[in-house]
Amino acid sequence: MRLGPDLDQQELAGAFRSFCDKECSAQHIRDAWDGDRGWSTERWKRLAEIGVLGVRVPEAYGGMGLSDFEMALIAEEAGRMALPEPLVDTAAVGAGLLDDLDRLVGWPPAPGWLERVASGDAVVAVGTLDSSVASPGILVHAAGEADLVLLAAPDAIWALDPADCVTEVRRGLDGTRRFARVDLGSSRALPVVSGEQVRSISVAVTDRGATATAAMLVGLGAGMLDMAVSYAGQRRQFGRQIGSFQAVKHQLADVAVRVEFARPAVWRAAASGASGDATASRDASVAKALASQAALLASRTALQVHGAVGYTSECDLHLWAKRAWSLASAWGDVTFHRRRVLASLVPDPAPPLQGQAQPMDTFRADRGALL
Amino acid sequence: MRLGPDLDQQELAGAFRSFCDKECSAQHIRDAWDGDRGWSTERWKRLAEIGVLGVRVPEAYGGMGLSDFEMALIAEEAGRMALPEPLVDTAAVGAGLLDDLDRLVGWPPAPGWLERVASGDAVVAVGTLDSSVASPGILVHAAGEADLVLLAAPDAIWALDPADCVTEVRRGLDGTRRFARVDLGSSRALPVVSGEQVRSISVAVTDRGATATAAMLVGLGAGMLDMAVSYAGQRRQFGRQIGSFQAVKHQLADVAVRVEFARPAVWRAAASGASGDATASRDASVAKALASQAALLASRTALQVHGAVGYTSECDLHLWAKRAWSLASAWGDVTFHRRRVLASLVPDPAPPLQGQAQPMDTFRADRGALL
Amino acid sequence: MDLSFTPEQEAFRAEARAWLEANVPSVSRGTGPLPSLDTPEGFEAHRAWERLMFENRWSVVSWPQRYGGRGLGVMEWLVFEEEYWRSGAPLRVGQNGIFLLAPTLLEFGTPEQRERFLPPMASAEEVWCQGWSEPDAGSDLAGIRSRADRRGSDGWVLNGQKTWCSRGAYADWLFGLFRSDPDTERHRGLTYFLVPMDAPGVTVRPIAQLDGEPGFAEVFFDDVEVPVDQVLGEPGQGWEVAMATAGSERGLNLRSPARYTVAANRLVELWSEVASRDRDLAAMHADAVASAWIDAEAYRLATYAAATRLASGGKAGSEASMNKIFWSETDLAIHATALALLGAEAELLSEEGRPGDWMDGYLFSLAGPIYAGTNEIQRNVVAERVLGLPR
Amino acid sequence: MDLSFTPEQEAFRAEARAWLEANVPSVSRGTGPLPSLDTPEGFEAHRAWERLMFENRWSVVSWPQRYGGRGLGVMEWLVFEEEYWRSGAPLRVGQNGIFLLAPTLLEFGTPEQRERFLPPMASAEEVWCQGWSEPDAGSDLAGIRSRADRRGSDGWVLNGQKTWCSRGAYADWLFGLFRSDPDTERHRGLTYFLVPMDAPGVTVRPIAQLDGEPGFAEVFFDDVEVPVDQVLGEPGQGWEVAMATAGSERGLNLRSPARYTVAANRLVELWSEVASRDRDLAAMHADAVASAWIDAEAYRLATYAAATRLASGGKAGSEASMNKIFWSETDLAIHATALALLGAEAELLSEEGRPGDWMDGYLFSLAGPIYAGTNEIQRNVVAERVLGLPR
C-alpha cells in the first residue's frame, strides 16, 4: 500500500509547476478572457512540447505513456495557476476515452487522434448523455474550439466533427470557459460503437472527468488559500496585520484542512481509475465531492478575507474563484457525487437513489452547490 | 400591526421570571432528576397558585382566560430556567385541546378538567397519531405522571385514563423527561369525537405543541448563552479572559443572532394560533424550526466554550443542554418542520412533500437534528 | 398584539400595488427590465424611474411631505417596501442618499440643508454616493486620513482619497468623513462633509466589480474647496454623525425584509420546478430551500417586532449589527441554494454578456458580509456591546 | 503508487480477523457487550479483555517483540485497527498508555524504563492515565503550577492538582507534567513524571461526565515522593517530551481512521433502514449522511497518505493539528446525523439507565473538539505554523 506520488512523479509535477509559474501569470489569464476562445493556442503548443498533453497517450503514439494518476498531479498544478487551456477535456478525458476506444474497441481512427493530441495538433472535447435518444442538444465545454467532439451515452459513443454538430457557443461567468451546444440529431452521425460493452467505457469517462476536475479544484483551492494568506499578512487594519486576527486565522485554517483532506482522495481516485479498481466510480465521486467543497470554501473565504479588494475584477482572485465555481459543477456537482457515493454503499439501491449510477447529461445533471 | 408583548404581557412574563429565579434553581432541577417523576408536585401546586397553569383556561373555569401568546411568553421564561414541570403538556397543549373540546365539540367533562388544570389538581399529557388505526403503542411525554391522557388523530380524539393505557415508562437522557408507552388498543376506549370536524382540532394540537416548545427552546437558548457568556468572562487562559478571544466572541455572537431571530417568530406563531390565522400551521413550523436550530447551536457552542468543565455533570450546563436536545425533537424536529413549511408554500404539494400536512405520530415522526 | 393592518394601511397597500403594477418597467409593456444601473445608460434609466416615482410621491413615503414624502410611519414604509419588491421594480439608484444620508440629514442637518438637499435627492436629480472607506481605512474606519483644512471663515479644503464609493462612477454628490483636526487620532477630530462630484479637484476612477461593471469608484480630492454650510453636524462631530448613518446602513433602513422574502419565494418556485423534473434531487435540496425561506421570514418578523418597539418609543441600538449579520447571510443562503438548484446553467451569460438573475444576485450577495462593516466587525460589536464580553 | 496490500499484510489481516471473530465479547456468545469502562466492573472486564489480547500478541502489534508486540509497521497497524473496529471489539481501556505514553517512552525512555513499564502497560496489568491539565491550565497547558521539588539525590516530591484525567478513577499509574524549577514560566522548567496512583499522598476524586459515569478524575498530590528513575527524559525537558505525546494524541496514533469508517458504515445502514420506511425523509438526510461517510473516507485516505510519507522517512509535524480538527468534526458529524435520523428515539435510556449506542457515541464525540487541545487552539496552530500567519 502506497498512497501518494513517488519521487519521479513529484519531479514531473514540479517541472510542470515551474512551467506554469513562467507561462501562466494572472495577466495571461486576463488575456485569455479577452480572446476569442478563452485560452491560448500558443501555450497549447508549449504544453504539447513539454509533453503534458500526451501524459496519458501511449508512447507508441508519441505520448509519455503514463496514467490518470500522473494526469491528476498535472491537473492540480494547472489548477493552482488557473491554467485556462482545455487540459482536462483533451489530455485527461479525451485521451483516456480515445485510449479505451483503441484498446477495447479497436476504433481505427483512435491512434491518429491520440498522436494529434500528444503533439498539440488536436483539441478534443467530451460530453456525456443520459441515453442515446437524441436530445435537443447539450452544452459541452470547449466543443466550440475542438477538432473532435466525443459523446458518451450508456449504450453508444459518437465521434463528431464540430463543424457538423455545434449549433451555438455560450460564454460562462469564467471568461476562459465557453460552452458549445452539440446537437447529435443534426449531425446524423452513426455511433462509433454501441451496445452493452459501452457502459463501462462511458462510466470511465465520467469518472475520469470528475477525478481530473477534482485535482484541478484542489489546486485552485490551494492557490486561493495562498492568495488569502498572503493578503492577510500584508493588509493592516486597527494597527495590525489582519492575518493576526483569530477570526481570519480560523477561517483560513478551515480552508487548509478541507484542501489537505481532499488531496489524498484525488490521488486515490486517480490511482483507482488507472488500475480499473472496482471502487473507481465511488472513489471518483468521493474525490469530486471533497474537492468541490474545498474549492468553494476556499473561494468564499478568500473573498471575505480580501474584503472589498477581492470584490473587484482588478484583483486576480476572481479569476480563480470563477473557475472554481464553474468546475465545482462540471462533471457532477457536490450533490450529484454524494448521491452517487451513497448509491454505491447500499446493497439494493434504495428508492431515493434509483437511476443514479448512470452517466449524467453533462449539463442538465450538473448541479452545483456554492456556499 | 403590532408584533411583540405589550406592557401587561411583559409584566406577566417578568413576574413568572421572578418566580422561577426563586423556586427553580439548578439544585431544584437536580433534585427533580433524582425524583420518581422527574419534577416536583410541590412546585406544580405553586405554579397553580400563581396562575400559570391556568393562563389559557377560561376565567369561568378558574383560569386567567389569556391566550397562546401569553402562554408562549411564560414558556420562554420556563425554558430560561429549565423548569422541569410538564407545563407545555398540561397548560399549553392540554388546556388548549380541552378548551377546543369544550367550545367546539361540547364534550361534557371538558370544563371539569379545565378547572382541575387551573387549580393544579390534574396533569394532562397529549399525544398525536398518524391515523386512528390502533398502533402497537406510542411514547407520550409525561403520560406516566398524568391524570388524563388525550390522543389526537386526524379523524378522532380519545380521552384516556392513564391507568388503562400506559404499559411502560422509559427515561430519557434528560432526567426530568419520562416517556410513557400509551396503548390505545388495550384501553378499548371509544373516541370522544370523530369524523372530519376533528382534523382542524388535531392540527391545532400539533401547532400548539410546536409553538410552546419553540418558546421554551428560545428560553433554553438564551439561558445557555448567558451561562457561556458568564463563564467566558471569568475563565482565564493565556493570561486573558477567554471571552476576549475573537474565536469565542464570534461563536457566541452567532448564538445571540440565532436566538434573537427565533423569538419574534415564536411570538408570531403564538399570536397566529391564538387568532386562528390561516397561516397558523406554517407559522408554528417556522417558529419550531428556528427555535430548535437556535437552541441546538446554543448548546453546542456553550459546551465548547465551557471546555472540559461543561463536559461534566457537575456543571449545570448539561441540565439545559439535554433539555434542549430533547425538546428540539419533541413536537417535530427541524427537518419535520422545514418539510411542513415547504409543503405549505407550493400550491400543489410536490411529490417530496406528500403526506406531510398530517399531524405526526408523536414519537416515530419526531426527527431531531443535533449539531 | 395585532397581526392585521389597519384599513388605512390596507388602502395604502392597494394604492401602491396598483400604481406599481401600472408603472414598473416590464418586459410585457416593453419598458423593462432596465439595463444595469452600473452602466451609463442604465444609470440614467434608473434616474428617470426615480423621478417618475417622485412625481407620484412614491419615492420617499416616510419623509415629511415638504420634502416630497407622505409623512407616513415605519409600518407603512414596510408595507410599501413589500409592494415595491413584490412588483419586481428596479433597484433604487438613489438608495445611498435616500436610505443612509437622509435619516442623518433629518437628525443632524440644518433646516437650510434639508431644504436644499432632500427634494433633489428624492427625485434623483442629485444622486449621492458614500465617501467613507479609504485604502487603509476599511473595516477600521477610524483610520481615516483624508484631510479637511480650514480656509478662512467660510470654507474648508479637502485632500485625500476615498474608495469603494458605490455609484461613485456616476453620482452627483458625495457624503464623506474627513480628518479636520490633524492632531487627533481615531474617532476624534473627524468632520462630515457634503461634496459635489463636479467640484474642481475631484477626480473619479471607476472600479469594475465581480460582474465587470463599475459598481464603485475611487474618488480623489485635490484641494477641493467646500463652503461651511456643506458640513453636516458640527466640525469634529463627524464620527457621531457617521455612526447614525452606519446604523441605518446595517439596520432596517437599507435592507427592508421584502427584498429577501421576494427572493425566497422565487427560490421556492425554482425548487418546485426542479421537483417536477426530479423528485429526489428536489428532496435533497429541500432542507436548504426551506431553511433559506424560513430565515427570510424570520428577518421579516424580526423587522415587524423592531418596528413595533420603535413605534412604542423604543430606540434602535446595537441590534443593527445583528440585523446586518442576519440579512447578509440570509441573502447568501437564498442565492447559493438557487445556484445549487440551477447547476452549471447558473454560470451562463446572456447574449449581452450579463450574468443571469440568480448569479447576478449571488454576486451581489457576496458583498453583503463585507460592506457596511464586515461581518467579522459586526460579530465583535455583538459580542462586546450586546453580550458584554471583554474587549 | 500501489493501492493493494502485500500478501503478508493480507495474511496478517486474515489472522487478525479470525482471532477477533472468535474472541471479541459478543451478545451471541454471551460474553458481551462489556459494561461501560467507566464503571468499576466495566473497567475490570475491559482489563481482562486487554490481557487476553496481550496473551495472543494482539494488544500492541506495532511494538517491538520484546515488549509484547509483533514489531510490525504502521501499515500493518492500520490494518489491525481496521479489523479491530470492524469486529465491534471493546474500547481500549489502556489506550492512554498504549497510544500516548508508549511512543514517548520508546523515544525518550531509558532501556530500564521501557523494560519496566511497557509489558505491564501492554497487558493492562498497569493502566495509565494522563496528568496534564490543571484547573487553570487547560488549553493553556504551559500555565502548569503543580510542583516537583528535588529531595536529596535520588528523589522528587510532587505537590499540586491535576484534572480531567481520563480513566483516572481506576488507573494504576499516571504520567504528568510538573514544574520542577519554580523560577521558570510557561514552557520552561517542566519535568515529565511517571507516578503510581497508590503512592502515599495521591488522592483521586472521580468526576462524572455527561453520561453520568466517572470518566475522568481530579488527582491531588500532597508531598508525593517519586524516585529519579520515574522521570521521563531529562528534568526540565518536560515540555519537549510532552509535545511528542501531544502529537500522538492529536494525530494518527490515538484516532485511527477505522473507528470512523466503521461508524460511518453503520450510519449508512441506519439511513438505509429509514429509506425503506420513508423515502423522502431519507432523501432529505441523504446529503448529510453521504457527507459524513465521505469525510470518514477522506480521513482514512489521508492517513494512508501520511503513513506512506512516514514509511518513506518523512516526519509527522503540525499536520497533527489538522488531523485533530478533521477527525473530531467528522466524528461529530457522523453521530449528529445518526441522531437526526433516529429522532426522539435517540434520547431513550436503556433499562439500566445507559444512553443508546448512537447517543453514547454522540456524547463521546462532543468531547473531541475539546480534549487534546481545543479545536480553537488547533486552528491557531494550523494558521500560525502551517500557513505562517502572524501571531
Short mmCIF file of N, CA and C in Angstrom, two decimals, chain B residues 94-146:
data_model
loop_
_atom_site.label_atom_id
_atom_site.label_comp_id
_atom_site.label_asym_id
_atom_site.label_seq_id
_atom_site.Cartn_x
_atom_site.Cartn_y
_atom_site.Cartn_z
N GLY B 94 -52.54 20.69 26.61
CA GLY B 94 -53.68 20.06 27.26
C GLY B 94 -54.84 21.03 27.42
N ALA B 95 -54.56 22.18 28.03
CA ALA B 95 -55.63 23.17 28.24
C ALA B 95 -56.19 23.64 26.90
N GLY B 96 -55.34 23.81 25.92
CA GLY B 96 -55.79 24.26 24.59
C GLY B 96 -56.75 23.25 23.98
N LEU B 97 -56.38 21.98 24.05
CA LEU B 97 -57.24 20.95 23.45
C LEU B 97 -58.55 20.81 24.25
N LEU B 98 -58.44 20.86 25.56
CA LEU B 98 -59.67 20.78 26.37
C LEU B 98 -60.59 21.96 26.08
N ASP B 99 -60.00 23.12 25.91
CA ASP B 99 -60.77 24.31 25.57
C ASP B 99 -61.49 24.11 24.22
N ASP B 100 -60.77 23.54 23.25
CA ASP B 100 -61.40 23.26 21.95
C ASP B 100 -62.52 22.23 22.11
N LEU B 101 -62.27 21.21 22.92
CA LEU B 101 -63.29 20.17 23.10
C LEU B 101 -64.53 20.74 23.78
N ASP B 102 -64.31 21.72 24.64
CA ASP B 102 -65.42 22.38 25.31
C ASP B 102 -66.19 23.26 24.33
N ARG B 103 -65.47 24.15 23.65
CA ARG B 103 -66.12 25.16 22.80
C ARG B 103 -66.64 24.58 21.51
N LEU B 104 -65.87 23.70 20.87
CA LEU B 104 -66.23 23.27 19.52
C LEU B 104 -67.01 21.96 19.49
N VAL B 105 -66.79 21.12 20.51
CA VAL B 105 -67.41 19.81 20.49
C VAL B 105 -68.44 19.67 21.60
N GLY B 106 -68.28 20.49 22.61
CA GLY B 106 -69.18 20.40 23.76
C GLY B 106 -69.01 19.11 24.56
N TRP B 107 -67.78 18.67 24.67
CA TRP B 107 -67.51 17.43 25.43
C TRP B 107 -67.79 17.71 26.92
N PRO B 108 -68.75 17.01 27.50
CA PRO B 108 -69.18 17.38 28.86
C PRO B 108 -68.07 17.43 29.91
N PRO B 109 -67.13 16.48 29.94
CA PRO B 109 -66.14 16.56 31.03
C PRO B 109 -65.13 17.69 30.88
N ALA B 110 -65.08 18.36 29.74
CA ALA B 110 -64.02 19.35 29.50
C ALA B 110 -63.95 20.43 30.58
N PRO B 111 -65.08 21.07 30.96
CA PRO B 111 -64.99 22.12 31.98
C PRO B 111 -64.37 21.61 33.28
N GLY B 112 -64.74 20.43 33.69
CA GLY B 112 -64.20 19.87 34.93
C GLY B 112 -62.69 19.70 34.85
N TRP B 113 -62.23 19.19 33.73
CA TRP B 113 -60.78 19.02 33.56
C TRP B 113 -60.08 20.37 33.52
N LEU B 114 -60.68 21.32 32.85
CA LEU B 114 -60.05 22.65 32.77
C LEU B 114 -59.92 23.25 34.18
N GLU B 115 -60.96 23.07 34.99
CA GLU B 115 -60.87 23.57 36.36
C GLU B 115 -59.74 22.88 37.12
N ARG B 116 -59.64 21.56 36.92
CA ARG B 116 -58.59 20.83 37.62
C ARG B 116 -57.20 21.25 37.13
N VAL B 117 -57.08 21.53 35.84
CA VAL B 117 -55.78 22.02 35.31
C VAL B 117 -55.41 23.33 35.99
N ALA B 118 -56.36 24.26 36.01
CA ALA B 118 -56.07 25.59 36.56
C ALA B 118 -55.71 25.52 38.04
N SER B 119 -56.35 24.61 38.75
CA SER B 119 -56.11 24.53 40.19
C SER B 119 -54.89 23.69 40.53
N GLY B 120 -54.26 23.10 39.52
CA GLY B 120 -53.09 22.28 39.80
C GLY B 120 -53.45 20.88 40.25
N ASP B 121 -54.69 20.53 40.06
CA ASP B 121 -55.17 19.24 40.53
C ASP B 121 -55.03 18.14 39.48
N ALA B 122 -54.68 18.52 38.26
CA ALA B 122 -54.57 17.50 37.21
C ALA B 122 -53.39 17.78 36.28
N VAL B 123 -52.70 16.71 35.96
CA VAL B 123 -51.67 16.77 34.91
C VAL B 123 -52.27 16.12 33.67
N VAL B 124 -52.15 16.82 32.55
CA VAL B 124 -52.69 16.30 31.29
C VAL B 124 -51.53 16.09 30.32
N ALA B 125 -51.50 14.91 29.70
CA ALA B 125 -50.49 14.64 28.67
C ALA B 125 -51.21 14.43 27.35
N VAL B 126 -50.55 14.85 26.26
CA VAL B 126 -51.20 14.77 24.96
C VAL B 126 -50.25 14.14 23.94
N GLY B 127 -50.80 13.21 23.17
CA GLY B 127 -50.02 12.61 22.09
C GLY B 127 -50.78 12.71 20.79
N THR B 128 -50.06 12.55 19.69
CA THR B 128 -50.76 12.57 18.38
C THR B 128 -50.49 11.28 17.64
N LEU B 129 -51.39 10.92 16.78
CA LEU B 129 -51.32 9.70 15.98
C LEU B 129 -51.48 10.04 14.52
N ASP B 130 -50.79 9.29 13.66
CA ASP B 130 -50.96 9.49 12.22
C ASP B 130 -52.36 9.12 11.77
N SER B 131 -52.88 8.09 12.38
CA SER B 131 -54.22 7.64 11.97
C SER B 131 -54.88 6.99 13.17
N SER B 132 -56.17 6.75 13.04
CA SER B 132 -56.89 6.21 14.17
C SER B 132 -56.78 4.69 14.25
N VAL B 133 -56.07 4.10 13.29
CA VAL B 133 -55.82 2.67 13.38
C VAL B 133 -54.92 2.42 14.59
N ALA B 134 -55.30 1.52 15.44
CA ALA B 134 -54.52 1.28 16.66
C ALA B 134 -53.11 0.84 16.30
N SER B 135 -52.13 1.49 16.90
CA SER B 135 -50.73 1.13 16.67
C SER B 135 -50.27 0.33 17.89
N PRO B 136 -49.09 -0.29 17.81
CA PRO B 136 -48.64 -1.08 18.96
C PRO B 136 -48.32 -0.20 20.18
N GLY B 137 -48.59 1.07 20.09
CA GLY B 137 -48.33 1.90 21.26
C GLY B 137 -47.31 2.97 20.94
N ILE B 138 -47.60 4.20 21.30
CA ILE B 138 -46.67 5.28 21.05
C ILE B 138 -46.20 5.83 22.38
N LEU B 139 -45.04 6.45 22.37
CA LEU B 139 -44.49 7.03 23.59
C LEU B 139 -44.98 8.47 23.73
N VAL B 140 -45.54 8.79 24.86
CA VAL B 140 -46.06 10.13 25.10
C VAL B 140 -45.40 10.69 26.35
N HIS B 141 -44.81 11.88 26.20
CA HIS B 141 -44.13 12.50 27.33
C HIS B 141 -45.12 12.79 28.46
N ALA B 142 -44.72 12.46 29.67
CA ALA B 142 -45.47 12.79 30.89
C ALA B 142 -46.76 12.00 31.07
N ALA B 143 -47.05 11.10 30.15
CA ALA B 143 -48.30 10.35 30.28
C ALA B 143 -48.27 9.47 31.53
N GLY B 144 -47.08 9.05 31.93
CA GLY B 144 -46.97 8.19 33.11
C GLY B 144 -47.32 8.92 34.40
N GLU B 145 -47.15 10.24 34.40
CA GLU B 145 -47.44 11.02 35.60
C GLU B 145 -48.78 11.73 35.49
N ALA B 146 -49.51 11.47 34.40
CA ALA B 146 -50.70 12.28 34.12
C ALA B 146 -51.95 11.71 34.78
#
